[in-house]
Coordinates of C-alpha atoms in Angstrom, one line a residue:
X544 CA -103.0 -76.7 -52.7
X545 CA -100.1 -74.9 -55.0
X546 CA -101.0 -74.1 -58.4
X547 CA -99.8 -72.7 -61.3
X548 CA -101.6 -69.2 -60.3
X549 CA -99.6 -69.0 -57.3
X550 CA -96.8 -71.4 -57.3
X551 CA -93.5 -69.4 -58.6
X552 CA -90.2 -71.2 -59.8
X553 CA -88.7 -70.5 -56.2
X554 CA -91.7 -72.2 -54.2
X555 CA -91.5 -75.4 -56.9
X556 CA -91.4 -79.2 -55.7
X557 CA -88.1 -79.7 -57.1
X558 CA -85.3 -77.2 -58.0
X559 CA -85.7 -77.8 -62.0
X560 CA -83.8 -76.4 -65.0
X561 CA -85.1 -76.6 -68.8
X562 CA -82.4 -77.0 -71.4
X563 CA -81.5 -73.1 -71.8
X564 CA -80.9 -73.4 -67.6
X565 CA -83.9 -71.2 -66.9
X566 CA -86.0 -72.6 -63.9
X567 CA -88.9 -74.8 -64.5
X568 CA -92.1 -74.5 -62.5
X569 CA -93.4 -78.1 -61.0
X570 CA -95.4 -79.2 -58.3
X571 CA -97.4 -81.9 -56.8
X572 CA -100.4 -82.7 -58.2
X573 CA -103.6 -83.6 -56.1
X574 CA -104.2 -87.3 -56.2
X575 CA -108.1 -86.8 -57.3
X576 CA -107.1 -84.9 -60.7
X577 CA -105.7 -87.7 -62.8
X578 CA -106.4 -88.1 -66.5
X579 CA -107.3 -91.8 -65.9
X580 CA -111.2 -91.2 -66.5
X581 CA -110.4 -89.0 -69.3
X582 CA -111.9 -89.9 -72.7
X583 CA -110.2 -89.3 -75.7
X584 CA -106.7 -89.8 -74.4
X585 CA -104.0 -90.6 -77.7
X586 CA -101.8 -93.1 -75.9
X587 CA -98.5 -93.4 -77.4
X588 CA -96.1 -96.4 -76.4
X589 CA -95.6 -99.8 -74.3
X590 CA -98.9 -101.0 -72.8
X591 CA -96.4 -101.7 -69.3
X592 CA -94.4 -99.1 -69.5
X593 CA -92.2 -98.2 -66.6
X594 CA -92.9 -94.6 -66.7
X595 CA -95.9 -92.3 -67.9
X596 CA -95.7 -89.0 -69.6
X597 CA -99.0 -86.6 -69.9
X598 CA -98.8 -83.9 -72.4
X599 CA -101.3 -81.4 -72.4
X600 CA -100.9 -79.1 -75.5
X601 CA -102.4 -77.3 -78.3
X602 CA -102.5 -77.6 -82.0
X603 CA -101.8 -73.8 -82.6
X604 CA -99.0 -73.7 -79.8
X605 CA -95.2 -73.2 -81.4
X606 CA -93.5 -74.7 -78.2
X607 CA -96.2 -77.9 -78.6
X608 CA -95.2 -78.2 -82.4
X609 CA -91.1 -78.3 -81.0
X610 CA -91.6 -80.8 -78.4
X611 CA -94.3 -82.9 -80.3
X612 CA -90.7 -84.1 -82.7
X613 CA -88.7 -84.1 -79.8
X614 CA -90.9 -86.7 -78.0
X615 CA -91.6 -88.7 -80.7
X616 CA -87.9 -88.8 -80.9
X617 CA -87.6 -89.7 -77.4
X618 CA -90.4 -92.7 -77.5
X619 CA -88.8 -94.3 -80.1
X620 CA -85.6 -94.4 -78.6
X621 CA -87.2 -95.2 -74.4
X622 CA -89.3 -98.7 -75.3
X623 CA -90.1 -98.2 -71.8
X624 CA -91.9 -94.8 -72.0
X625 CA -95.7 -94.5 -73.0
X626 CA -97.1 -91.2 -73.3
X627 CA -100.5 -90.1 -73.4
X628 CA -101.8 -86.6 -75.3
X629 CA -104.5 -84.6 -74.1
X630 CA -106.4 -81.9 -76.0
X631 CA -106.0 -78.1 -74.0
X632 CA -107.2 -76.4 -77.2
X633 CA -107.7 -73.1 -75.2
X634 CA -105.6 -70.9 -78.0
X635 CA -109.2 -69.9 -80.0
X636 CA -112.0 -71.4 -82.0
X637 CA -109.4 -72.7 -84.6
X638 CA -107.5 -74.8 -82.2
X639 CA -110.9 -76.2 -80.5
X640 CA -112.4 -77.0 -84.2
X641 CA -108.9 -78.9 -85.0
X642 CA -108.8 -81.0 -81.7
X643 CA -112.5 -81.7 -82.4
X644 CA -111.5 -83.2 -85.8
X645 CA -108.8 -85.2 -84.5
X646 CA -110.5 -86.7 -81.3
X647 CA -113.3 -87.7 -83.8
X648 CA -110.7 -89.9 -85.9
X649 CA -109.0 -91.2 -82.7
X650 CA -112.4 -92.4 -81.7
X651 CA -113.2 -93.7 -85.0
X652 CA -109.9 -95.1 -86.4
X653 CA -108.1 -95.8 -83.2
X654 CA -104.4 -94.8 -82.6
X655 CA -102.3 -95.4 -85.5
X656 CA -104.3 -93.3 -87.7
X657 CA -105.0 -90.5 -84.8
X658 CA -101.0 -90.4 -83.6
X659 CA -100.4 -90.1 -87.7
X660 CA -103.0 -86.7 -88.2
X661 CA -101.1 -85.3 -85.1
X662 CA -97.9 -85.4 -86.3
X663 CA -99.3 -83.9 -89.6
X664 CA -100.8 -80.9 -87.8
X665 CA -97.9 -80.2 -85.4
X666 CA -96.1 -80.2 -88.7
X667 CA -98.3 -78.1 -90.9
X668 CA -97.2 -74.5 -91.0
X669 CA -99.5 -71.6 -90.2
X670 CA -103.2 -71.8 -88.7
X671 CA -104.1 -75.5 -87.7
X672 CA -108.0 -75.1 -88.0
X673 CA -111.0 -77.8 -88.6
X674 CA -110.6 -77.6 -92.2
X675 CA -106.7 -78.2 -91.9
X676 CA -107.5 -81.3 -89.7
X677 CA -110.1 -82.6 -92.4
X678 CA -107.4 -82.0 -95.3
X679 CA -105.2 -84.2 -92.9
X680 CA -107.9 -87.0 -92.6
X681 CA -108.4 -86.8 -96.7
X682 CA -104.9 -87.3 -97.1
X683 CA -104.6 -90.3 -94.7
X684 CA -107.0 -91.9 -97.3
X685 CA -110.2 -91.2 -94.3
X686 CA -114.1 -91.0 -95.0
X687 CA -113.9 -86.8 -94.7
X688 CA -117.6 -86.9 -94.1
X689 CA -117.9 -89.3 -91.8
X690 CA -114.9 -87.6 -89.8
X691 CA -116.9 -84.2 -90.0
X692 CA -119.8 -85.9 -89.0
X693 CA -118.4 -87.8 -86.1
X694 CA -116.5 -84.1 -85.1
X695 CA -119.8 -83.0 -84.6
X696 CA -121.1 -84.9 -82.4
X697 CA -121.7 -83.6 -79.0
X698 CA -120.2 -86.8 -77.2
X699 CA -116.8 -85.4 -79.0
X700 CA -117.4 -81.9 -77.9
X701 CA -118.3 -82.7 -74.4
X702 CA -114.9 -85.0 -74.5
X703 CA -113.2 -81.9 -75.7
X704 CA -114.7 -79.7 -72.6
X705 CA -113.7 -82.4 -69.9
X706 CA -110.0 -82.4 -71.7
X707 CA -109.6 -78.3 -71.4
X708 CA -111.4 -78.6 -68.2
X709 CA -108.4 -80.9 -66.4
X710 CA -106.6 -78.8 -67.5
X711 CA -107.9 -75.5 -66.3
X712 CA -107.9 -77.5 -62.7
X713 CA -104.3 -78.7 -62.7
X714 CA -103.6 -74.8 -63.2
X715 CA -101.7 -75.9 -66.8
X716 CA -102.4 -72.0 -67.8
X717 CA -99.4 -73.3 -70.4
X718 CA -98.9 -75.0 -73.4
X719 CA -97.3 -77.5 -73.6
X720 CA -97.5 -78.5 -69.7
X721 CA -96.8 -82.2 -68.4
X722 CA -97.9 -84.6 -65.7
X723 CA -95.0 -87.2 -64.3
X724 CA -95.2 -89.0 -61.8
X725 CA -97.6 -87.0 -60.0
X726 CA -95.7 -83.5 -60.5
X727 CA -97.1 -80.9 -62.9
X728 CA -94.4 -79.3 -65.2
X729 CA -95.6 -76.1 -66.8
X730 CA -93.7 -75.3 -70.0
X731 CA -91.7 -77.5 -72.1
X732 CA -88.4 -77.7 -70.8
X733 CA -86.1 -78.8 -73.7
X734 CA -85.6 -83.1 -74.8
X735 CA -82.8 -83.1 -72.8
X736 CA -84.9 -82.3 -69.9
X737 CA -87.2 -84.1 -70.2
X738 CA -84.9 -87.3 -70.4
X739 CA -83.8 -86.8 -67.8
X740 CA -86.6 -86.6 -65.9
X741 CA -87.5 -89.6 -67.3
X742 CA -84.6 -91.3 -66.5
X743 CA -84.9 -89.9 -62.9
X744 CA -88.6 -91.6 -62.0
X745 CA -86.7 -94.5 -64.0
X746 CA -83.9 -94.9 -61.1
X747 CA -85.7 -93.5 -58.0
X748 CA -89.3 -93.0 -58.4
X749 CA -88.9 -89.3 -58.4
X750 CA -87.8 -86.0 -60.4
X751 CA -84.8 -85.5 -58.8
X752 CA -82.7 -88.2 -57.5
X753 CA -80.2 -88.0 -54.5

């Protein structure tokens, strides 16, 4: 099987461009590694949608903070996209602490409240750490100790592990880095992009039509 270790933009599935025109590594991805099993999952969007995005990112990544508005963007406009977020916190302790805090309020609170504290952290500006998550849970009017409490717990952190671990196996040694339709997309390659693509499973079940 092709991985990211070893798969370079020239030996990719499809011949793919991000928004600046710079080649975009992709490939398919083994059946077996799906996120469907995957706790902790922030679904995002129609509950029969017609296409499925998977984001994997990181609190602390700049690229993930960029396309975290530009998909939200992008949902709101495509009724018939849903996209799920999963938690690759592998950019230090303060990132795993963070994604610990917010997987504890999307268990807790559900996805309203969870899609809200992840749009405040991609938003907040320098180090998103635990205690910037917690700040975030005060401020959406959340039981702080409760949240804390709940991060804590080992059914959150093992959660956590199995999210990074996915990860690690579908060779996303990149943040932000996408499943569609079966093809992993390391990088984010620009909104326009990603519409496209999109638009492309949309019209022929596939990244790349005709």
């Amino acid at each position: 099987m092709l991985t990211a270790t070893n798969v370079s933009a020239q030996d990719s599935l499809h011949e793919l461009t991000d928004d600046s025109g710079k080649p975009v590594v992709n490939y398919k991805l083994p059946s077996e590694l799906s996120v469907d099993s995957l706790p902790g999952i922030l679904w995002i969007g129609p509950e029969s949608p017609d296409v499925i995005l998977t984001e994997f990112s990181d609190f602390n990544c700049p690229f993930c903070k960029r396309a975290a508005r530009d998909l939200e963007s992008l949902r709101q406009k495509d009724k018939g996209l849903r996209i799920g977020m999963v938690q690759n916190a592998v950019l230090g302790l303060d990132s795993f602490q963070a994604a610990r805090v917010f997987l504890a309020v999307l268990r807790m609170h559900g996805p309203q409240p969870a899609h809200r504290m992840r749009t405040e952290l991609f938003a907040h500006r320098g180090t998103v750490g635990g205690r910037t998550a917690l700040d975030v849970a005060e401020k959406l009017k959340l039981d702080v100790g409760k949240v804390e409490a709940q991060a804590d717990d080992p059914v959150i952190g093992e959660a956590l592990k199995k999210h990074i671990k996915l990860s690690e196996n579908l060779g996303f040694n990149a943040t932000p880095s996408y499943t569609l339709n079966g093809v992993g997309i390391l990088g984010y390659p620009g909104p326009k992009t990603v519409a496209r693509l999109v638009a492309s499973v949309r019209e022929c079940d596939d990244l790349t039509c005709g």
